[in-house]
Coordinates of C-alpha atoms in Angstrom, one line a residue:
M1230 CA 65.4 172.7 143.6
N1231 CA 66.7 175.7 141.6
G1232 CA 63.2 176.8 140.9
A1233 CA 62.3 176.6 144.6
R1234 CA 65.4 178.5 145.6
G1235 CA 64.7 181.1 143.0
G1236 CA 61.1 181.6 144.4
S1237 CA 62.3 181.9 148.0
T1238 CA 64.9 184.4 147.0
R1239 CA 62.3 186.5 145.2
R1240 CA 60.0 186.3 148.3
R1241 CA 62.8 187.6 150.6
D1242 CA 63.4 190.4 148.2
L1243 CA 59.7 191.4 148.3
T1244 CA 59.6 191.2 152.1
S1245 CA 62.7 193.4 152.4
D1246 CA 61.2 195.9 150.1
E1247 CA 57.9 196.0 152.0
S1248 CA 59.7 196.4 155.3
R1249 CA 61.8 199.2 154.0
D1250 CA 58.7 200.9 152.7
Q1251 CA 56.9 200.6 156.0
D1252 CA 59.9 201.6 158.3
P1253 CA 59.8 205.3 159.0
G1254 CA 63.4 205.4 160.0
S1255 CA 64.7 203.8 156.9
S1256 CA 67.6 205.0 155.1
S1257 CA 65.5 206.6 152.4
D1258 CA 63.9 208.8 154.9
L1259 CA 67.2 209.6 156.3
V1260 CA 68.5 210.6 153.0
L1261 CA 65.5 212.7 152.3
R1262 CA 65.9 214.4 155.6
H1263 CA 69.5 214.7 155.1
G1264 CA 68.9 216.4 151.9
N1265 CA 66.6 218.9 153.4
T1266 CA 68.9 219.8 156.3
E1267 CA 72.1 219.5 154.4
R1268 CA 72.4 223.0 153.5
S1269 CA 71.6 224.4 157.1
Q1270 CA 73.9 222.0 159.1
N1271 CA 77.6 221.3 159.1
P1272 CA 79.1 217.8 158.8
A1273 CA 79.6 217.3 162.5
A1274 CA 76.0 218.2 163.2
I1275 CA 74.9 215.9 160.4
L1276 CA 76.9 213.0 161.8
A1277 CA 75.5 213.5 165.3
A1278 CA 72.0 213.8 164.0
A1279 CA 72.3 210.5 162.0
N1280 CA 73.8 208.5 164.8
G1281 CA 70.5 207.5 166.3
P1282 CA 69.0 206.0 163.2
I1283 CA 72.1 204.1 162.3
Q1284 CA 72.1 202.6 165.8
R1285 CA 68.5 201.6 165.3
L1286 CA 69.3 200.1 161.9
A1287 CA 72.1 198.1 163.5
N1288 CA 69.8 196.9 166.2
F1289 CA 67.1 196.0 163.7
T1290 CA 69.7 194.0 161.7
Q1291 CA 70.8 192.1 164.8
Y1292 CA 67.2 191.4 165.6
F1293 CA 66.5 190.3 162.1
K1294 CA 69.6 187.9 162.1
S1295 CA 68.1 186.1 165.1
F1296 CA 65.3 184.9 162.7
A1297 CA 67.6 183.8 160.0
T1298 CA 67.3 180.0 160.8
D1299 CA 63.5 180.2 160.8
I1300 CA 63.5 182.1 157.6
D1301 CA 65.7 179.5 156.0
M1302 CA 63.4 176.7 157.1
L1303 CA 60.4 178.7 155.8
E1304 CA 62.2 179.3 152.5
Q1305 CA 63.0 175.6 152.2
A1306 CA 59.4 174.5 153.0
Y1307 CA 58.1 177.1 150.6
G1308 CA 60.5 175.9 147.9
K1309 CA 59.3 172.3 148.4
E1310 CA 55.7 173.4 148.2
V1311 CA 56.4 175.3 145.0
D1312 CA 58.2 172.3 143.5
R1313 CA 55.3 170.1 144.5
E1314 CA 52.8 172.4 142.9
A1315 CA 55.0 172.5 139.8
E1316 CA 55.1 168.7 139.7
I1317 CA 51.3 168.5 140.2
Q1318 CA 50.9 171.0 137.4
R1319 CA 53.1 168.9 135.1
L1320 CA 51.2 165.7 136.0
N1321 CA 47.9 167.4 135.3
E1322 CA 49.2 168.5 132.0
T1323 CA 50.3 164.9 131.2
V1324 CA 46.9 163.5 132.3
E1325 CA 45.2 166.0 130.0
T1326 CA 47.5 165.0 127.2
L1327 CA 46.8 161.3 127.7
I1328 CA 43.1 162.0 127.9
L1329 CA 43.2 163.9 124.7
S1330 CA 45.3 161.1 123.1
K1331 CA 42.9 158.4 124.3
N1332 CA 39.9 160.4 123.0
E1333 CA 41.6 160.7 119.7
Q1334 CA 42.3 156.9 119.6
M1335 CA 38.8 156.1 120.7
E1336 CA 37.5 158.3 117.9
N1337 CA 39.9 156.5 115.4
L1338 CA 38.8 153.1 116.7
G1339 CA 35.2 154.1 116.3
L1340 CA 35.9 155.1 112.7
E1341 CA 37.8 151.9 112.1
N1342 CA 35.0 149.9 113.6
E1343 CA 32.6 151.7 111.3
K1344 CA 34.7 150.8 108.4
L1345 CA 35.1 147.2 109.5
R1346 CA 31.3 146.9 109.9
D1347 CA 30.9 148.3 106.5
G1348 CA 33.5 145.9 105.1
Q1349 CA 31.8 143.0 107.0
E1350 CA 28.4 143.9 105.5
A1351 CA 30.1 144.1 102.1
C1352 CA 31.7 140.6 102.6
D1353 CA 28.4 139.2 103.7
R1354 CA 26.8 140.5 100.6
E1355 CA 29.6 139.1 98.5
R1356 CA 29.3 135.8 100.3
E1357 CA 25.6 135.6 99.6
K1358 CA 26.3 136.5 96.0
Y1359 CA 29.0 133.8 95.8
R1360 CA 26.7 131.2 97.3
A1361 CA 24.1 132.1 94.7
M1362 CA 26.7 131.8 91.9
Q1363 CA 28.0 128.5 93.4
G1364 CA 24.5 127.0 93.4
E1365 CA 24.0 128.1 89.8
L1366 CA 27.4 126.6 88.8
E1367 CA 26.6 123.3 90.6
A1368 CA 23.3 123.1 88.8
Q1369 CA 25.1 123.8 85.5
N1370 CA 27.8 121.3 86.3
A1371 CA 25.2 118.6 87.2
K1372 CA 23.4 119.3 83.9
A1373 CA 26.7 119.2 81.9
E1374 CA 27.8 116.0 83.7
A1375 CA 24.4 114.4 82.9
A1376 CA 24.8 115.5 79.3
R1377 CA 28.4 114.1 79.1
E1378 CA 27.2 110.8 80.7
D1379 CA 24.5 110.5 78.1
E1380 CA 26.9 111.3 75.3
H1381 CA 29.5 108.8 76.6
K1382 CA 26.8 106.1 76.9
R1383 CA 25.7 106.9 73.3
K1384 CA 29.3 106.7 72.0
L1385 CA 29.9 103.4 73.9
Q1386 CA 26.8 102.0 72.4
D1387 CA 27.9 103.1 69.0
E1388 CA 31.4 101.6 69.5
K1389 CA 29.8 98.4 70.8
D1390 CA 27.6 98.1 67.8
K1391 CA 30.5 98.7 65.5
T1392 CA 32.7 96.2 67.4
Q1393 CA 30.1 93.6 67.2
K1394 CA 29.8 94.1 63.5
R1395 CA 33.6 93.9 63.1
I1396 CA 33.7 90.7 65.3
K1397 CA 30.9 89.1 63.3
A1398 CA 32.8 90.0 60.1
S1399 CA 36.2 88.8 61.5
K1400 CA 34.6 85.6 62.9
A1401 CA 33.2 84.8 59.4
E1402 CA 36.7 85.5 57.9
I1403 CA 38.4 83.4 60.6
E1404 CA 36.0 80.6 60.2
A1405 CA 36.5 80.6 56.5
E1406 CA 40.3 80.8 56.9
S1407 CA 40.2 78.1 59.6
R1408 CA 38.3 75.8 57.3
E1409 CA 40.8 76.5 54.6
R1410 CA 43.7 75.9 57.0
V1411 CA 42.2 72.7 58.3
R1412 CA 41.9 71.4 54.8
A1413 CA 45.5 72.4 54.2
L1414 CA 46.6 70.7 57.5
E1415 CA 44.7 67.6 56.7
D1416 CA 46.5 67.5 53.3
R1417 CA 49.8 68.2 55.0
N1418 CA 49.1 65.5 57.6
A1419 CA 48.4 62.9 54.9
E1420 CA 51.6 63.9 53.2
L1421 CA 53.5 63.7 56.4
L1422 CA 52.1 60.3 57.1
R1423 CA 53.3 59.1 53.7
T1424 CA 56.7 60.7 54.4
N1425 CA 56.8 59.1 57.9
E1426 CA 56.2 55.7 56.4
Q1427 CA 59.0 56.3 53.9
L1428 CA 61.3 57.5 56.7
K1429 CA 60.5 54.5 58.8
Q1430 CA 61.4 52.3 55.9
R1431 CA 64.6 54.3 55.4
L1432 CA 65.3 54.2 59.1
S1433 CA 64.9 50.5 59.2
E1434 CA 67.4 50.2 56.4
I1435 CA 69.8 52.7 58.1
E1436 CA 69.5 50.8 61.4
K1437 CA 70.4 47.6 59.6
K1438 CA 73.4 49.3 58.0
L1439 CA 74.4 50.9 61.3
E1440 CA 74.2 47.5 63.0
A1441 CA 76.4 46.1 60.3
K1442 CA 78.8 49.1 60.8
K1443 CA 78.8 48.6 64.6
T1444 CA 79.7 45.0 64.1
R1445 CA 82.5 46.0 61.8
H1446 CA 83.5 48.9 64.1
A1447 CA 83.7 46.6 67.1
R1448 CA 85.9 44.2 65.1
V1449 CA 88.1 47.2 64.0
E1450 CA 88.1 48.6 67.5
K1451 CA 89.1 45.3 69.0
S1452 CA 91.8 45.0 66.3
L1453 CA 93.0 48.5 67.1
E1454 CA 93.0 47.8 70.8
E1455 CA 95.1 44.7 70.2
D1456 CA 97.4 46.7 67.9
N1457 CA 97.5 49.5 70.5
M1458 CA 98.5 47.1 73.2
K1459 CA 101.1 45.6 71.0
L1460 CA 102.3 49.1 70.0
T1461 CA 102.3 50.2 73.7
A1462 CA 104.3 47.1 74.6
E1463 CA 106.7 47.8 71.7
V1464 CA 107.0 51.5 72.8
K1465 CA 107.6 50.4 76.4
Q1466 CA 110.2 47.9 75.2
L1467 CA 111.8 50.5 73.0
N1468 CA 111.9 53.1 75.8
A1469 CA 113.2 50.5 78.2
E1470 CA 116.0 49.6 75.6
K1471 CA 116.8 53.3 75.2
F1472 CA 117.1 53.9 78.9
R1473 CA 119.1 50.6 79.2
Y1474 CA 121.3 51.8 76.4
I1475 CA 122.1 55.1 78.2
S1476 CA 122.6 53.2 81.5
D1477 CA 125.1 50.8 79.7
A1478 CA 126.8 53.8 78.1
I1479 CA 127.3 55.4 81.5
K1480 CA 128.8 52.2 82.8
V1481 CA 131.2 51.9 79.8
L1482 CA 132.2 55.6 80.2
S1483 CA 133.0 55.1 83.9
S1484 CA 135.0 51.9 83.2
R1485 CA 136.9 53.4 80.3
Y1486 CA 138.1 56.6 81.7
F1487 CA 138.4 56.1 85.5
Q1488 CA 140.4 52.9 85.9
K1489 CA 143.6 54.9 85.9
L1490 CA 144.4 57.9 88.0
P1491 CA 146.1 61.1 86.9
D1492 CA 149.7 61.7 88.2
R1493 CA 148.5 64.2 90.9
A1494 CA 146.0 61.6 92.3
E1495 CA 148.8 59.0 92.5
T1496 CA 151.4 61.2 94.1
H1497 CA 149.0 63.2 96.3
P1498 CA 146.0 61.0 96.9
E1499 CA 145.1 62.7 100.2
A1500 CA 145.0 66.2 98.6
V1501 CA 142.9 64.9 95.7
H1502 CA 140.6 63.1 98.2
Q1503 CA 140.1 66.4 100.1
D1504 CA 139.3 68.3 96.9
L1505 CA 136.7 65.7 95.8
S1506 CA 135.1 65.6 99.3
K1507 CA 134.6 69.4 99.1
L1508 CA 132.9 69.0 95.7
S1509 CA 130.6 66.1 96.9
P1510 CA 130.2 64.3 100.2
I1511 CA 129.9 60.9 98.3
F1512 CA 133.8 60.9 97.9
E1513 CA 134.4 61.0 101.7
S1514 CA 134.1 57.3 102.2
T1515 CA 136.1 56.3 99.0
P1516 CA 139.9 55.9 99.1
I1517 CA 141.8 57.3 96.1
W1518 CA 144.4 54.7 95.1
Q1519 CA 144.9 51.9 92.6
S1520 CA 143.2 49.1 94.5
E1521 CA 140.3 47.0 93.2
I1522 CA 138.0 48.4 95.8
S1523 CA 138.9 51.9 95.0
K1524 CA 138.5 51.3 91.2
F1525 CA 135.1 49.7 91.8
L1526 CA 133.8 52.5 94.1
R1527 CA 135.3 55.2 91.9
S1528 CA 133.5 53.8 88.8
R1529 CA 130.1 53.7 90.6
Q1530 CA 130.5 57.2 91.9
V1531 CA 131.1 58.4 88.4
Q1532 CA 127.9 56.6 87.3
H1533 CA 126.1 58.3 90.2
I1534 CA 127.3 61.8 89.3
I1535 CA 126.4 61.4 85.6
S1536 CA 123.0 59.8 86.3
I1537 CA 122.1 62.5 88.9
G1538 CA 123.2 65.1 86.4
L1539 CA 120.9 63.7 83.8
C1540 CA 118.0 63.7 86.4
D1541 CA 118.7 67.3 87.5
F1542 CA 119.2 68.8 84.0
A1543 CA 117.9 66.7 81.1
W1544 CA 115.2 64.6 82.7
Q1545 CA 113.2 67.2 84.5
P1546 CA 109.4 67.1 84.0
F1547 CA 109.4 70.6 82.4
L1548 CA 112.6 72.5 82.7
P1549 CA 115.8 72.4 84.8
Q1550 CA 115.7 74.2 88.1
D1551 CA 118.6 76.6 87.3
I1552 CA 117.0 78.0 84.1
L1553 CA 115.1 80.6 86.1
P1554 CA 116.1 82.5 89.3
N1555 CA 113.1 80.9 91.0
G1556 CA 113.2 77.7 88.9
E1557 CA 112.6 75.4 91.9
A1558 CA 109.4 77.1 92.9
V1559 CA 108.2 77.1 89.2
G1560 CA 109.0 73.4 88.9
L1561 CA 107.1 72.5 92.0
F1562 CA 104.1 74.5 90.8
L1563 CA 104.1 72.8 87.4
K1564 CA 104.4 69.4 89.1
A1565 CA 101.5 70.2 91.3
V1566 CA 99.3 71.1 88.3
S1567 CA 100.4 67.9 86.5
N1568 CA 99.5 65.8 89.5
S1569 CA 96.1 67.5 89.9
L1570 CA 95.2 67.0 86.3
S1571 CA 96.4 63.3 86.4
A1572 CA 94.0 62.7 89.3
T1573 CA 91.0 63.8 87.2
G1574 CA 91.7 61.0 84.7
G1575 CA 91.4 61.3 80.9
R1576 CA 93.8 63.1 78.6
S1577 CA 93.6 66.5 80.2
E1578 CA 97.1 66.1 81.8
S1579 CA 98.8 64.9 78.7
A1580 CA 97.2 67.7 76.6
W1581 CA 98.2 70.4 79.1
R1582 CA 101.7 68.9 79.4
V1583 CA 102.2 68.9 75.6
L1584 CA 101.0 72.5 75.3
T1585 CA 103.2 73.7 78.3
L1586 CA 106.3 71.9 76.9
R1587 CA 105.6 73.4 73.5
G1588 CA 105.5 76.9 75.0
I1589 CA 108.7 76.2 76.9
N1590 CA 110.4 75.0 73.7
H1591 CA 109.3 78.2 71.9
L1592 CA 111.2 80.2 74.6
G1593 CA 114.4 78.3 73.6
W1594 CA 115.2 77.1 77.1
E1595 CA 116.0 73.5 76.2
S1596 CA 119.1 74.7 74.3
N1597 CA 120.7 75.6 77.7
W1598 CA 120.5 72.0 79.1
V1599 CA 123.7 70.6 77.5
E1600 CA 126.3 73.1 78.6
P1601 CA 125.3 73.3 82.3
M1602 CA 125.3 69.6 82.7
R1603 CA 128.6 69.2 80.9
G1604 CA 130.2 71.8 83.1
H1605 CA 128.7 70.3 86.3
V1606 CA 130.0 66.8 85.5
L1607 CA 133.5 68.0 84.4
E1608 CA 133.8 70.1 87.6
M1609 CA 133.0 67.0 89.7
L1610 CA 135.2 64.4 87.8
Q1611 CA 138.1 66.3 86.3
P1612 CA 140.4 65.6 89.3
L1613 CA 140.0 61.9 88.5
I1614 CA 140.5 62.1 84.7
V1615 CA 143.9 61.6 83.0
P1616 CA 144.6 64.8 81.1
S1617 CA 145.3 62.9 77.8
E1618 CA 141.8 61.3 78.0
L1619 CA 139.9 64.4 78.8
A1620 CA 138.9 65.2 75.2
G1621 CA 137.6 61.7 74.6
F1622 CA 135.7 61.8 77.9
E1623 CA 134.0 65.0 76.9
K1624 CA 133.0 63.7 73.5
D1625 CA 131.5 60.5 75.0
L1626 CA 129.8 62.5 77.7
L1627 CA 128.2 64.9 75.2
K1628 CA 126.9 62.0 73.2
I1629 CA 125.2 60.6 76.3
I1630 CA 123.7 64.0 77.2
N1631 CA 122.4 64.5 73.7
D1632 CA 121.0 61.0 73.5
S1633 CA 119.3 61.5 76.9
I1634 CA 117.7 64.8 75.8
T1635 CA 116.4 63.2 72.5
L1636 CA 115.0 60.3 74.5
W1637 CA 113.3 62.6 77.0
K1638 CA 111.8 64.8 74.3
A1639 CA 110.2 61.7 72.7
A1640 CA 109.1 60.4 76.1
Q1641 CA 107.4 63.8 77.0
K1642 CA 105.2 63.5 73.9
D1643 CA 103.8 60.2 75.1
E1644 CA 100.3 60.2 76.5
A1645 CA 101.5 58.6 79.7
R1646 CA 103.6 60.7 82.1
F1647 CA 107.2 59.6 82.9
I1648 CA 108.5 59.8 86.4
I1649 CA 112.2 59.7 87.2
E1650 CA 113.0 58.6 90.7
K1651 CA 116.6 59.2 91.9
D1652 CA 116.4 58.4 95.6
P1653 CA 117.2 54.7 96.1
D1654 CA 115.0 52.8 98.6
S1655 CA 116.5 49.5 99.8
S1656 CA 113.0 48.2 100.8
D1657 CA 111.6 48.7 97.2
K1658 CA 112.9 45.5 95.7
E1659 CA 110.9 46.0 92.5
G1660 CA 112.0 49.6 91.9
W1661 CA 115.6 49.3 92.8
Q1662 CA 118.2 46.6 92.1
A1663 CA 121.3 46.3 94.3
E1664 CA 124.5 46.6 92.4
D1665 CA 126.5 43.5 91.8
T1666 CA 129.6 43.7 94.0
C1667 CA 131.7 41.7 91.6
G1668 CA 133.3 39.1 94.0
F1669 CA 133.5 41.4 97.0
E1670 CA 130.9 39.5 98.9
N1671 CA 133.4 37.5 101.0
V1672 CA 134.9 40.2 103.2
S1673 CA 137.4 39.2 105.9
K1674 CA 137.2 41.4 108.9
P1675 CA 138.7 41.2 112.4
P1676 CA 136.6 39.0 114.8
D1677 CA 134.1 40.7 117.1
E1678 CA 134.4 43.9 115.1
K1679 CA 131.3 45.7 113.7
I1680 CA 131.9 48.0 110.8
D1681 CA 129.3 50.9 110.8
T1682 CA 128.4 52.0 107.2
S1683 CA 125.0 53.6 108.1
R1684 CA 126.3 57.1 107.6
I1685 CA 127.2 56.4 104.0
R1686 CA 124.6 57.6 101.5
P1687 CA 123.3 55.1 98.9
L1688 CA 124.6 55.8 95.4
C1689 CA 122.0 56.0 92.6
L1690 CA 123.8 54.4 89.7
F1691 CA 120.8 54.9 87.4
P1692 CA 117.3 56.2 88.2
N1693 CA 114.1 54.2 88.4
V1694 CA 111.9 55.1 85.4
V1695 CA 108.1 54.8 85.8
Q1696 CA 105.2 55.6 83.6
I1697 CA 101.8 56.9 85.0
R1698 CA 98.9 55.9 82.7
S1699 CA 95.7 57.8 82.4
G1700 CA 93.9 55.5 84.9
G1701 CA 96.7 56.0 87.5
E1702 CA 98.4 52.7 86.7
R1703 CA 102.1 52.7 87.4
V1704 CA 104.2 50.9 84.7
R1705 CA 107.9 50.3 85.3
V1706 CA 110.0 51.2 82.2
H1707 CA 113.4 50.7 83.6
Q1708 CA 114.4 49.4 87.0
G1709 CA 116.8 51.6 88.9
S1710 CA 120.2 50.4 90.2
A1711 CA 121.9 51.5 93.4
L1712 CA 124.8 50.7 95.6
F1713 CA 123.4 50.6 99.2
P1714 CA 125.4 51.2 102.4
T1715 CA 124.8 47.6 103.4
S1716 CA 126.8 46.3 100.5
P1717 CA 129.9 44.3 101.5
V1718 CA 132.1 46.5 99.2
W1719 CA 131.6 49.4 101.6
V1720 CA 132.8 47.3 104.5
Q1721 CA 135.9 46.3 102.5
A1722 CA 136.5 50.0 101.6
V1723 CA 136.3 51.0 105.2
L1724 CA 138.8 48.3 106.3
E1725 CA 141.1 49.2 103.4
K1726 CA 141.0 52.8 104.3
R1727 CA 141.7 52.0 107.9
E1728 CA 144.7 49.8 106.9
H1729 CA 146.0 52.5 104.7
E1730 CA 145.7 55.1 107.5
E1731 CA 147.5 52.7 109.9
E1732 CA 150.3 52.2 107.3
V1733 CA 150.6 55.9 106.8
A1734 CA 150.6 56.5 110.5
K1735 CA 153.3 53.8 110.9
A1736 CA 155.4 55.2 108.1
V1737 CA 155.2 58.7 109.6
S1738 CA 156.2 57.3 113.0
D1739 CA 159.2 55.5 111.5
A1740 CA 160.3 58.5 109.6
R1741 CA 160.0 60.7 112.8
R1742 CA 162.0 58.1 114.7
K1743 CA 164.8 58.0 112.1
I1744 CA 164.9 61.8 112.0
N1745 CA 165.2 62.0 115.8
A1746 CA 167.9 59.3 115.7
R1747 CA 169.9 61.3 113.1
R1748 CA 169.5 64.5 115.2
M1749 CA 170.8 62.6 118.2
S1750 CA 173.8 61.2 116.3
S1751 CA 174.6 64.6 115.0
S1752 CA 174.6 66.1 118.4
A1753 CA 177.0 63.3 119.8
G1754 CA 179.8 64.3 117.4
P1755 CA 181.5 63.1 114.2
N1756 CA 183.4 60.2 115.9
S1757 CA 180.3 58.7 117.5
P1758 CA 179.0 55.5 115.8
V1759 CA 175.6 55.8 114.2
K1760 CA 173.2 52.9 114.2
D1761 CA 170.4 52.7 111.7

């Protein structure tokens, strides 16, 4: 657009110049004329003379202005045409440039095609040359392969010939060696046959000797079995006597030191009875006074406490439950292992038990059994012991404890396993013997009155001792003794306790009545008679 405007402007300038040149009344002419007449006319004359041309120039200007719109349109059209011509010129130049570039590319492509054709021809020549060389190489390779095959066949044949020669030589050597070995084996066989005959003779002699030894061994075994049975019976009798000795010692101890009561028990029997009931529930049904029933029950309760102490401390299968913090669980585990091994039969359980006890003894735990049991028994029975007899009781008690430990150590070394049962069963007549009530069978009780003793626990006076043999056979070593709740002595004790309570209640009532009477007499005055 700037170029178009510039062209139209130049065209207007050229038109204006041409119109000025052609107009006779133009300003140039006026100036020239004015120059010629300037010297002969005055200014007023000059102005008057120039008025006509000026007016014409003004008219011409007005006329020319009336075509200003058309001129602008022509200038615009001319500018557009000029711009179009310039664009066409530029496009023509671009086309010529592209044609030149295309021609150059075509020439380059032609040159490259020529080069490619030359290269293709060279490749074809090389390919033909390669094919010729490949044919020659294949022929050479076939020839070499045939030569190698012939050489290989020749070597194989040579190796085969050599191998056959070696085989023939080896075969001859092996045959000679085999003949020699066969002769040696035949000689060896003959020697072995002679040796076999000799061994058969010796074997026959040995069998005769073994038969004689078997006969003697059978006689010896039978004799040993008889001796073993006798020894087992003697050991059983000895163990039974030892357990019976301890049982009798406990009975003697309870009779010697617990027939009399200490002063506090005689003066305050109810307080002592409450203290004993707190220590053990077995004392709840036993009165504390100097009656025959009370002495009898007191002596059996002492037997029960000492026997149960032996069961809990000295006669445990492996170790007392209070040796370790979790001794109860350990004891149950060891018992379970012992029962499992016993079920398998043989001597596995006894071997395991002996080794386990040996390990426990090496730890020194058995030395702790005496003092805990002594302290336990003294804690339970000291309220019933006369202080002057306490030292003698402790001495006899320690002897029973030590004898029980010695007996149990010997029993644990036995092949059979000892079982201590401390819970009496009234239905087991073979295992438990009811205690002799010593003349208390005939009990007089009120008519139509039933005395309930079912809540009383049975007293284990001495445990039931059983041996478990390797075959699972149960052999009773010592029969246990117990005082069952159905014994008449308990009925007599309940009646005696009831009578005592009634007497105490009556005495308390009489004392209260006398006290109230004295209070009433005191309130009536000093002169009032008092009746007792």
